[in-house]
XYZ file of C-alpha atoms in Angstrom:
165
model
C -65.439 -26.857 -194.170
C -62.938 -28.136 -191.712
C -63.630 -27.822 -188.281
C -60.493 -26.359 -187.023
C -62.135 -25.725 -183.300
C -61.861 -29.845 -183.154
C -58.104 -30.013 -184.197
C -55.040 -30.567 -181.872
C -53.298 -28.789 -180.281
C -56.628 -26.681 -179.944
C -56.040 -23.458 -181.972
C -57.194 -21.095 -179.026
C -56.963 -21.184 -175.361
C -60.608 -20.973 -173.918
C -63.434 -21.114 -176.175
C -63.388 -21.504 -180.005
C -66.041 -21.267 -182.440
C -66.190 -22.642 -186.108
C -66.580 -20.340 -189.033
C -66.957 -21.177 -192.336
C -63.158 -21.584 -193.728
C -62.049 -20.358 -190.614
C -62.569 -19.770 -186.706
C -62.493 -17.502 -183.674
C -61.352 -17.626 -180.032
C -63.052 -16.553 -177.266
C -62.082 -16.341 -173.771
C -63.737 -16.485 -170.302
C -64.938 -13.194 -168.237
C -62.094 -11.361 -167.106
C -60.030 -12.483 -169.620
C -58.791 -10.871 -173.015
C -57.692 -12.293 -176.271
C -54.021 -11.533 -177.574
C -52.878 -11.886 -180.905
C -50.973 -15.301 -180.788
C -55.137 -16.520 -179.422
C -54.140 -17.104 -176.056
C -56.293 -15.675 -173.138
C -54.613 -13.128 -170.628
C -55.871 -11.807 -167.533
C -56.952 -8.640 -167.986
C -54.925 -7.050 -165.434
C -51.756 -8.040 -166.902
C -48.801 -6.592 -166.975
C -49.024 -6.024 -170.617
C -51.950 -3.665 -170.248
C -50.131 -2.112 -166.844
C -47.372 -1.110 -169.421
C -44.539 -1.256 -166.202
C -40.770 -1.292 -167.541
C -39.573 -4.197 -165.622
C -42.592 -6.376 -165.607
C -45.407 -6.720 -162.738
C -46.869 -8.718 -160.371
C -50.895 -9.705 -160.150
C -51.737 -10.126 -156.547
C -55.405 -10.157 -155.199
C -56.265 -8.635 -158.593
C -54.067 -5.877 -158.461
C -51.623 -5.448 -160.533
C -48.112 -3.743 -159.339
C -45.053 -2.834 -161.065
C -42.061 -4.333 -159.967
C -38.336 -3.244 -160.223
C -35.288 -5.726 -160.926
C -32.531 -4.627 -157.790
C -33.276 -3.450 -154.843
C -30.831 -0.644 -155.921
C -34.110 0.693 -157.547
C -37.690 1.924 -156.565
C -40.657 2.709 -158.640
C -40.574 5.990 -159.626
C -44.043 8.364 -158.944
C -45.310 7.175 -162.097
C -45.603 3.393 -160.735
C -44.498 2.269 -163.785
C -41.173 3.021 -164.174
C -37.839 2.547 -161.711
C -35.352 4.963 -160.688
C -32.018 5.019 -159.112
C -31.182 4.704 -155.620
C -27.831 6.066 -154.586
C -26.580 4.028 -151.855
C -23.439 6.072 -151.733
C -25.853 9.012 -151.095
C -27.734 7.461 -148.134
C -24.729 6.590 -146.381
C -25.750 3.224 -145.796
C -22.733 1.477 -147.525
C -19.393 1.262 -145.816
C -16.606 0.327 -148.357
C -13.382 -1.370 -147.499
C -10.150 0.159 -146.606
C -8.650 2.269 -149.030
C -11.984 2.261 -151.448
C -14.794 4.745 -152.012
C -18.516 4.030 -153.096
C -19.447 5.316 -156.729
C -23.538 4.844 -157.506
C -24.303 2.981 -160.584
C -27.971 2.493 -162.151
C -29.491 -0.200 -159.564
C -26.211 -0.718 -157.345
C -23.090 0.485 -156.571
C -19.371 -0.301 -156.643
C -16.388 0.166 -153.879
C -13.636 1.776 -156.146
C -10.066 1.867 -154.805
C -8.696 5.394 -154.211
C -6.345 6.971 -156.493
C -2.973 5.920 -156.021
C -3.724 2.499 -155.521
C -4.649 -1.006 -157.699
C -6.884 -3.802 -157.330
C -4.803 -6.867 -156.388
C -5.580 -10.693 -155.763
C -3.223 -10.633 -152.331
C -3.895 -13.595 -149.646
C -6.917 -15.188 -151.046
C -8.834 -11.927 -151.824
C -9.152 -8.912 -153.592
C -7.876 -5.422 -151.687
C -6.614 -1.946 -153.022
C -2.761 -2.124 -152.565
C -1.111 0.933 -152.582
C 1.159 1.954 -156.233
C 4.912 2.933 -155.419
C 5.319 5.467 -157.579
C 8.872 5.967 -157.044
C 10.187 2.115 -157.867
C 7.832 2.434 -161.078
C 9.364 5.767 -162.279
C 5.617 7.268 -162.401
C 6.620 10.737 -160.148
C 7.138 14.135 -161.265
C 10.542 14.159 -158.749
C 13.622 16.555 -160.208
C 16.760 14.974 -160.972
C 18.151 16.661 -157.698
C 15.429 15.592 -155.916
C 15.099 11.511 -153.989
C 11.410 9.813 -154.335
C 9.577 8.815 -151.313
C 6.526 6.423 -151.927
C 3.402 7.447 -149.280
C -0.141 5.583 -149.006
C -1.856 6.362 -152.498
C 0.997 9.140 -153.629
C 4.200 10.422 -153.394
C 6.761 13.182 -151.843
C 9.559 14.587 -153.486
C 12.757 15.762 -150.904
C 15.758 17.951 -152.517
C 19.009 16.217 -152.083
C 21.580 17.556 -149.767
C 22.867 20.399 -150.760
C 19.975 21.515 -152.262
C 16.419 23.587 -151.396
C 12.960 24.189 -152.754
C 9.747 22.774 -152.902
C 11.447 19.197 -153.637
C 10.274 18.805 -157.694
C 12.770 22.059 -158.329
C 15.918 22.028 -156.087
């Protein structure tokens, strides 16, 4: 019989006892055996079954979520969305609004204007409509570009709401 107990790299973590044609593992009190014959604590996160992984502190063991955009749900276990845009606490740029995402959120530009690299950083810039032909303006009708929109005006000569003269 070979004594695998006396082999290295030891075959288990704590204690280890000879068998014939084989061995077992043993571990210390408060400690449990897992597959692979390595001792865990047993209050790990593996038996805490938490979504995101855990923390032991003092013997306790606590879930823990990944963002602070997320909280531990009433299960303790699992995390759920925060929505910053909801709490008001999040004051986007000029010309953006806040959308909630799972864990965060993002500062979208309005519609009617792009995200542009302008002066060393990126701001929404408003999109002329007119200049890039994207306007629903009649052909008797000029194109005037506002902040994140446009305006149709009839011609001279001509009346209506300005997309039908």
């Amino acid at each position: 019989d070979l004594n695998e107990c006396g082999l290295k790299p030891r075959p288990c973590k704590h204690r280890c006892m000879n068998t014939f044609g084989s061995y077992k593992c043993y571990c210390l009190n408060g400690y449990m055996l897992m597959p692979d014959g390595t001792c865990s604590n047993a209050l790990s996160c593996l038996m805490a079954n938490c979504q995101y992984g855990c923390d032991v502190l003092k013997g306790e063991v606590r879930c823990r979520c990944p963002s602070p955009g997320l909280q531990l749900g009433p299960d303790g276990r699992t995390c759920v969305d925060i929505d910053e845009c909801a709490t008001g606490r999040v004051l986007c740029p000029r010309f953006r609004h806040c959308v909630n995402t799972f864990g965060s959120y993002i500062c979208r530009c309005h519609k009617g204007f792009d995200l542009m690299y302008i002066g060393g950083k990126y701001q929404c810039h408003d999109i002329d409509e007119c200049s890039l032909g994207h306007h629903h303006c009649g052909s008797f009708s000029h194109c005037y570009n506002i902040p994140g929109s446009y305006k149709c005006k009839c011609k001279e000569g001509y009346r209506d709401n300005g997309t039908n003269c």
